[in-house]
GROMACS .gro file of C-alpha atoms in nm:
model
  305
    1MET     CA    1   4.086  -5.842  -0.911
    2MET     CA    2   3.877  -5.988  -1.193
    3LYS     CA    3   4.103  -6.108  -1.387
    4GLU     CA    4   4.293  -6.336  -1.114
    5THR     CA    5   3.952  -6.487  -1.086
    6TRP     CA    6   3.960  -6.538  -1.496
    7LEU     CA    7   4.262  -6.706  -1.507
    8THR     CA    8   4.146  -6.951  -1.201
    9ASP     CA    9   3.865  -7.068  -1.357
   10LEU     CA   10   3.962  -7.072  -1.706
   11ARG     CA   11   4.257  -7.294  -1.552
   12ARG     CA   12   4.027  -7.524  -1.459
   13PHE     CA   13   3.917  -7.647  -1.802
   14VAL     CA   14   4.202  -7.513  -2.034
   15ALA     CA   15   4.594  -7.632  -1.977
   16GLU     CA   16   4.743  -7.437  -1.724
   17ASP     CA   17   5.031  -7.280  -1.954
   18HIS     CA   18   4.771  -7.234  -2.243
   19VAL     CA   19   4.628  -6.992  -1.992
   20LYS     CA   20   4.808  -6.637  -1.939
   21MET     CA   21   4.728  -6.324  -1.746
   22ASP     CA   22   4.892  -6.023  -1.839
   23GLU     CA   23   5.067  -6.183  -2.160
   24PRO     CA   24   5.264  -5.855  -2.386
   25LEU     CA   25   5.064  -5.874  -2.747
   26HIS     CA   26   5.354  -5.772  -2.922
   27LEU     CA   27   5.482  -6.086  -2.904
   28HIS     CA   28   5.160  -6.181  -3.132
   29THR     CA   29   5.147  -5.931  -3.386
   30LEU     CA   30   5.283  -5.909  -3.718
   31THR     CA   31   5.334  -5.521  -3.616
   32LYS     CA   32   5.553  -5.617  -3.306
   33MET     CA   33   5.335  -5.400  -3.148
   34GLY     CA   34   5.101  -5.391  -2.870
   35GLY     CA   35   5.009  -5.368  -2.498
   36PRO     CA   36   4.932  -5.697  -2.243
   37ALA     CA   37   4.616  -5.906  -2.275
   38ASP     CA   38   4.473  -5.922  -1.887
   39ILE     CA   39   4.353  -6.256  -1.985
   40PHE     CA   40   4.564  -6.477  -2.298
   41VAL     CA   41   4.405  -6.808  -2.370
   42ALA     CA   42   4.536  -7.094  -2.658
   43PRO     CA   43   4.305  -7.369  -2.623
   44THR     CA   44   4.414  -7.667  -2.829
   45THR     CA   45   4.061  -7.868  -2.869
   46GLU     CA   46   3.739  -7.736  -2.964
   47ASP     CA   47   3.561  -7.818  -2.632
   48GLU     CA   48   3.862  -7.543  -2.502
   49VAL     CA   49   3.756  -7.291  -2.676
   50ALA     CA   50   3.361  -7.360  -2.652
   51TYR     CA   51   3.413  -7.345  -2.300
   52THR     CA   52   3.647  -7.044  -2.299
   53VAL     CA   53   3.357  -6.827  -2.495
   54LYS     CA   54   3.047  -6.928  -2.315
   55TYR     CA   55   3.256  -6.864  -1.999
   56ALA     CA   56   3.324  -6.494  -2.161
   57TYR     CA   57   2.967  -6.494  -2.257
   58ASP     CA   58   2.801  -6.561  -1.958
   59ASN     CA   59   3.001  -6.351  -1.764
   60ASP     CA   60   2.999  -6.027  -1.940
   61ILE     CA   61   3.332  -6.039  -2.039
   62PRO     CA   62   3.521  -5.841  -2.327
   63LEU     CA   63   3.625  -6.145  -2.564
   64LEU     CA   64   3.874  -6.052  -2.889
   65MET     CA   65   3.977  -6.328  -3.152
   66LEU     CA   66   4.348  -6.286  -3.192
   67GLY     CA   67   4.431  -6.465  -3.561
   68ASN     CA   68   4.841  -6.483  -3.627
   69GLY     CA   69   4.791  -6.055  -3.547
   70SER     CA   70   4.875  -6.037  -3.961
   71ASN     CA   71   4.574  -5.768  -3.991
   72MET     CA   72   4.550  -5.570  -3.661
   73VAL     CA   73   4.683  -5.253  -3.450
   74VAL     CA   74   4.672  -5.308  -3.083
   75ARG     CA   75   4.722  -5.015  -2.903
   76ASP     CA   76   5.000  -4.968  -2.640
   77GLY     CA   77   4.774  -4.982  -2.347
   78GLY     CA   78   4.684  -5.361  -2.415
   79VAL     CA   79   4.352  -5.546  -2.414
   80ARG     CA   80   4.095  -5.562  -2.130
   81GLY     CA   81   3.894  -5.924  -2.082
   82ILE     CA   82   3.985  -6.174  -2.260
   83VAL     CA   83   4.238  -6.242  -2.612
   84LEU     CA   84   4.166  -6.578  -2.753
   85THR     CA   85   4.400  -6.758  -3.027
   86PHE     CA   86   4.344  -7.056  -3.253
   87LYS     CA   87   4.733  -7.076  -3.294
   88LYS     CA   88   4.718  -7.397  -3.157
   89LEU     CA   89   4.442  -7.548  -3.347
   90ASP     CA   90   4.650  -7.586  -3.707
   91GLY     CA   91   4.508  -7.923  -3.851
   92ILE     CA   92   4.493  -7.989  -4.204
   93MET     CA   93   4.337  -8.243  -4.351
   94ILE     CA   94   4.330  -8.322  -4.757
   95ASN     CA   95   4.043  -8.652  -4.873
   96GLY     CA   96   4.085  -8.592  -5.236
   97THR     CA   97   3.990  -8.261  -5.393
   98THR     CA   98   3.864  -8.114  -5.060
   99VAL     CA   99   4.094  -7.927  -4.814
  100ILE     CA  100   3.962  -7.922  -4.479
  101ALA     CA  101   4.177  -7.633  -4.203
  102GLN     CA  102   4.098  -7.544  -3.868
  103GLY     CA  103   4.090  -7.161  -3.801
  104GLY     CA  104   4.450  -7.127  -3.638
  105ALA     CA  105   4.603  -7.293  -3.915
  106ASP     CA  106   4.829  -7.039  -4.145
  107ILE     CA  107   4.680  -6.965  -4.521
  108LYS     CA  108   5.023  -7.034  -4.656
  109THR     CA  109   5.048  -7.306  -4.494
  110VAL     CA  110   4.742  -7.406  -4.601
  111SER     CA  111   4.787  -7.325  -4.992
  112ARG     CA  112   5.127  -7.498  -4.963
  113ALA     CA  113   4.983  -7.823  -4.829
  114ALA     CA  114   4.741  -7.823  -5.121
  115ALA     CA  115   4.958  -7.729  -5.357
  116ASP     CA  116   5.181  -8.051  -5.256
  117SER     CA  117   4.884  -8.274  -5.314
  118GLN     CA  118   4.894  -8.128  -5.705
  119LEU     CA  119   4.562  -7.935  -5.564
  120THR     CA  120   4.512  -7.614  -5.782
  121GLY     CA  121   4.279  -7.261  -5.653
  122LEU     CA  122   4.403  -7.140  -5.350
  123GLU     CA  123   4.777  -7.048  -5.522
  124PHE     CA  124   4.636  -6.702  -5.441
  125ALA     CA  125   4.689  -6.711  -5.094
  126CYS     CA  126   5.048  -6.868  -5.088
  127GLY     CA  127   5.162  -6.483  -4.976
  128ILE     CA  128   4.858  -6.388  -4.697
  129PRO     CA  129   4.983  -6.344  -4.374
  130GLY     CA  130   4.675  -6.462  -4.183
  131SER     CA  131   4.546  -6.738  -4.007
  132ILE     CA  132   4.263  -6.976  -4.184
  133GLY     CA  133   3.991  -6.752  -3.946
  134GLY     CA  134   4.109  -6.400  -4.007
  135ALA     CA  135   4.129  -6.475  -4.403
  136MET     CA  136   3.737  -6.633  -4.379
  137ALA     CA  137   3.640  -6.335  -4.151
  138MET     CA  138   3.779  -6.030  -4.444
  139ASN     CA  139   3.743  -6.261  -4.741
  140ALA     CA  140   4.108  -6.225  -4.759
  141GLY     CA  141   4.211  -6.195  -5.181
  142ALA     CA  142   4.499  -6.133  -5.335
  143TYR     CA  143   4.611  -6.177  -5.709
  144GLY     CA  144   4.272  -6.186  -5.863
  145GLY     CA  145   4.194  -6.500  -5.633
  146GLU     CA  146   3.972  -6.490  -5.330
  147ILE     CA  147   3.836  -6.660  -5.042
  148GLN     CA  148   3.476  -6.701  -5.198
  149ASP     CA  149   3.621  -6.849  -5.497
  150VAL     CA  150   3.699  -7.199  -5.325
  151ILE     CA  151   3.506  -7.255  -5.007
  152VAL     CA  152   3.230  -7.485  -4.965
  153GLN     CA  153   3.132  -7.458  -4.607
  154ALA     CA  154   3.288  -7.319  -4.278
  155THR     CA  155   3.195  -7.434  -3.890
  156VAL     CA  156   3.211  -7.105  -3.674
  157LEU     CA  157   3.136  -7.049  -3.262
  158THR     CA  158   2.850  -6.846  -3.216
  159LYS     CA  159   2.911  -6.609  -2.934
  160GLU     CA  160   2.693  -6.809  -2.654
  161GLY     CA  161   2.917  -7.080  -2.751
  162GLU     CA  162   2.686  -7.308  -3.039
  163LYS     CA  163   2.834  -7.462  -3.328
  164LEU     CA  164   2.699  -7.348  -3.696
  165VAL     CA  165   2.798  -7.524  -4.006
  166LEU     CA  166   2.769  -7.216  -4.302
  167THR     CA  167   2.733  -7.286  -4.636
  168LYS     CA  168   2.891  -7.069  -4.880
  169ASP     CA  169   2.602  -6.826  -4.955
  170GLU     CA  170   2.549  -6.835  -4.554
  171LEU     CA  171   2.900  -6.724  -4.482
  172GLU     CA  172   2.785  -6.365  -4.667
  173LEU     CA  173   3.109  -6.283  -4.818
  174GLY     CA  174   3.203  -5.978  -4.967
  175TYR     CA  175   3.523  -5.712  -5.008
  176ARG     CA  176   3.694  -5.826  -4.699
  177LYS     CA  177   3.385  -5.870  -4.517
  178SER     CA  178   3.135  -6.179  -4.422
  179ILE     CA  179   2.861  -6.273  -4.141
  180ILE     CA  180   3.185  -6.387  -3.930
  181THR     CA  181   3.288  -6.039  -3.866
  182LYS     CA  182   2.878  -5.914  -3.853
  183LYS     CA  183   2.797  -6.161  -3.600
  184GLY     CA  184   3.131  -6.197  -3.434
  185PHE     CA  185   3.158  -6.566  -3.481
  186TYR     CA  186   3.428  -6.751  -3.412
  187VAL     CA  187   3.593  -7.016  -3.700
  188LEU     CA  188   3.675  -7.356  -3.617
  189ALA     CA  189   3.718  -7.489  -3.936
  190SER     CA  190   3.684  -7.426  -4.302
  191GLU     CA  191   3.638  -7.673  -4.615
  192PHE     CA  192   3.787  -7.595  -4.919
  193GLY     CA  193   3.710  -7.725  -5.318
  194LEU     CA  194   3.969  -7.738  -5.520
  195GLU     CA  195   4.067  -7.895  -5.868
  196ILE     CA  196   4.305  -8.158  -5.992
  197GLY     CA  197   4.609  -7.956  -6.129
  198GLU     CA  198   4.917  -8.007  -6.349
  199GLN     CA  199   5.229  -7.986  -6.042
  200ARG     CA  200   5.441  -7.790  -6.266
  201PHE     CA  201   5.185  -7.523  -6.322
  202ILE     CA  202   5.082  -7.488  -5.942
  203ASP     CA  203   5.437  -7.468  -5.868
  204ALA     CA  204   5.515  -7.152  -6.109
  205LYS     CA  205   5.239  -7.011  -6.058
  206MET     CA  206   5.326  -6.995  -5.650
  207ASP     CA  207   5.700  -6.907  -5.731
  208GLU     CA  208   5.548  -6.630  -5.964
  209LEU     CA  209   5.354  -6.502  -5.704
  210THR     CA  210   5.543  -6.545  -5.423
  211PHE     CA  211   5.834  -6.342  -5.651
  212GLN     CA  212   5.567  -6.051  -5.740
  213ARG     CA  213   5.488  -6.053  -5.299
  214GLU     CA  214   5.880  -6.000  -5.217
  215SER     CA  215   5.980  -5.774  -5.495
  216LYS     CA  216   5.681  -5.531  -5.437
  217GLN     CA  217   5.600  -5.566  -5.056
  218PRO     CA  218   5.820  -5.448  -4.732
  219LEU     CA  219   5.835  -5.769  -4.611
  220GLU     CA  220   6.191  -5.709  -4.409
  221PHE     CA  221   6.009  -5.488  -4.137
  222PRO     CA  222   5.728  -5.573  -3.947
  223SER     CA  223   5.402  -5.407  -4.084
  224ALA     CA  224   4.993  -5.512  -4.030
  225GLY     CA  225   4.975  -5.576  -4.421
  226SER     CA  226   4.788  -5.350  -4.636
  227VAL     CA  227   4.636  -5.074  -4.418
  228PHE     CA  228   4.331  -4.992  -4.614
  229LYS     CA  229   4.090  -5.106  -4.835
  230ARG     CA  230   4.054  -5.053  -5.246
  231PRO     CA  231   3.854  -4.734  -5.271
  232PRO     CA  232   3.648  -4.761  -5.604
  233GLY     CA  233   3.809  -4.758  -5.928
  234ASN     CA  234   4.163  -4.660  -5.765
  235PHE     CA  235   4.397  -4.763  -5.520
  236ALA     CA  236   4.504  -4.667  -5.170
  237GLY     CA  237   4.867  -4.720  -5.228
  238LYS     CA  238   4.869  -4.511  -5.531
  239LEU     CA  239   4.655  -4.239  -5.386
  240ILE     CA  240   4.916  -4.274  -5.071
  241GLN     CA  241   5.156  -4.222  -5.339
  242GLU     CA  242   5.048  -3.903  -5.546
  243SER     CA  243   5.031  -3.753  -5.178
  244GLY     CA  244   5.411  -3.782  -5.150
  245LEU     CA  245   5.352  -3.959  -4.781
  246GLN     CA  246   5.638  -4.253  -4.856
  247GLY     CA  247   5.922  -4.211  -4.601
  248LYS     CA  248   5.679  -4.050  -4.346
  249GLY     CA  249   5.579  -4.140  -4.035
  250PHE     CA  250   5.562  -4.038  -3.650
  251GLY     CA  251   5.841  -4.190  -3.427
  252GLY     CA  252   5.935  -4.554  -3.522
  253ALA     CA  253   5.632  -4.562  -3.773
  254GLU     CA  254   5.677  -4.487  -4.160
  255VAL     CA  255   5.467  -4.517  -4.513
  256SER     CA  256   5.661  -4.792  -4.675
  257THR     CA  257   5.908  -4.622  -4.946
  258LYS     CA  258   5.900  -4.941  -5.112
  259HIS     CA  259   5.478  -5.003  -5.133
  260ALA     CA  260   5.269  -4.667  -4.976
  261GLY     CA  261   4.965  -4.926  -4.912
  262PHE     CA  262   5.186  -5.003  -4.612
  263ILE     CA  263   5.263  -4.871  -4.339
  264VAL     CA  264   5.612  -5.016  -4.136
  265ASN     CA  265   5.745  -5.034  -3.804
  266LYS     CA  266   6.105  -4.937  -3.917
  267ASN     CA  267   6.233  -4.851  -3.591
  268ASN     CA  268   6.090  -4.984  -3.269
  269ALA     CA  269   5.758  -4.792  -3.322
  270THR     CA  270   5.443  -4.793  -3.059
  271ALA     CA  271   5.125  -4.833  -3.159
  272ASN     CA  272   5.020  -4.457  -3.114
  273ASP     CA  273   5.339  -4.411  -3.381
  274TYR     CA  274   5.142  -4.598  -3.623
  275ILE     CA  275   4.803  -4.522  -3.530
  276GLN     CA  276   4.907  -4.093  -3.590
  277THR     CA  277   5.092  -4.201  -3.925
  278ILE     CA  278   4.745  -4.398  -4.027
  279GLU     CA  279   4.582  -4.073  -3.989
  280MET     CA  280   4.818  -3.856  -4.177
  281VAL     CA  281   4.764  -4.054  -4.457
  282LYS     CA  282   4.329  -4.072  -4.388
  283LYS     CA  283   4.389  -3.648  -4.423
  284ALA     CA  284   4.606  -3.589  -4.688
  285VAL     CA  285   4.481  -3.813  -4.904
  286PHE     CA  286   4.132  -3.657  -4.889
  287GLU     CA  287   4.269  -3.333  -4.879
  288LYS     CA  288   4.406  -3.372  -5.222
  289PHE     CA  289   4.190  -3.608  -5.363
  290GLY     CA  290   3.888  -3.574  -5.155
  291ILE     CA  291   3.855  -3.961  -5.074
  292ASP     CA  292   3.847  -4.079  -4.764
  293LEU     CA  293   4.069  -4.392  -4.721
  294GLU     CA  294   3.844  -4.690  -4.512
  295LEU     CA  295   4.073  -4.872  -4.306
  296GLU     CA  296   4.146  -5.246  -4.375
  297VAL     CA  297   4.346  -5.302  -4.054
  298LYS     CA  298   4.093  -5.363  -3.696
  299ILE     CA  299   4.261  -5.141  -3.455
  300VAL     CA  300   4.208  -5.256  -3.099
  301GLY     CA  301   4.272  -5.197  -2.724
  302GLU     CA  302   4.297  -4.919  -2.505
  303GLU     CA  303   4.565  -4.613  -2.519
  304MET     CA  304   4.826  -4.637  -2.269
  305ALA     CA  305   4.763  -4.515  -1.923
   0.00000   0.00000   0.00000
């Protein structure tokens, strides 16, 4: 089969134990759902990333970027082609008021590292579940802050394997969108410009945001985070709550009783359970309010055969 060939070819350049065949993706998503990837690659250097991306492009192999799996629902049939993760590219460097983080670094860890260096500006990200690459792609935000408020530039890789450095303007950051998603770029590293702050104020803000998040969000169950984008002039969670959907769902998936904007994997849910619950919510909200909720999470992969 083709995937055996891909495995052999990729292992010529990427360490053997970092290239796997038929890797279960439920091990790599925060929903704890998802079928196998034909090939799963976890490079440790930018050269290995470039090789993998170019190999996929040259051989016309589908390539899916998986951050820390926080904003993604992988269908039960898994993903054909290559799944690429930057989990092993998670370096963080701080120089004065500049923070440079590799694409696989956890944004919560980056936020904490900045705070520990008495830098202010990234506190809003202390509870965002995601990698720097994913946060950049979606212009992630919370509690009044967004990536675009602090980003200086990013180093990305094109589908063809070419490295580019993009300024803040060139990143075209908007509400949950960027040129990264538009062009299918891969984020190798991001540079943030912060300011020196007073430690007690930075810590107090992070403690407050952490408390708000833990008290309002259903962190006790696996989930893909906030499922829907915020509709203009409204809140998805409020619309879902007012539609009487909390506690309802399919199989092991359920609209959270703690925060209606979340769908949780309450009892060994399949991706199909989760997607059916999403469709139920969309239908009910449209029927009640005439508002078509837009997904914030990305649904990928194939149905179970």
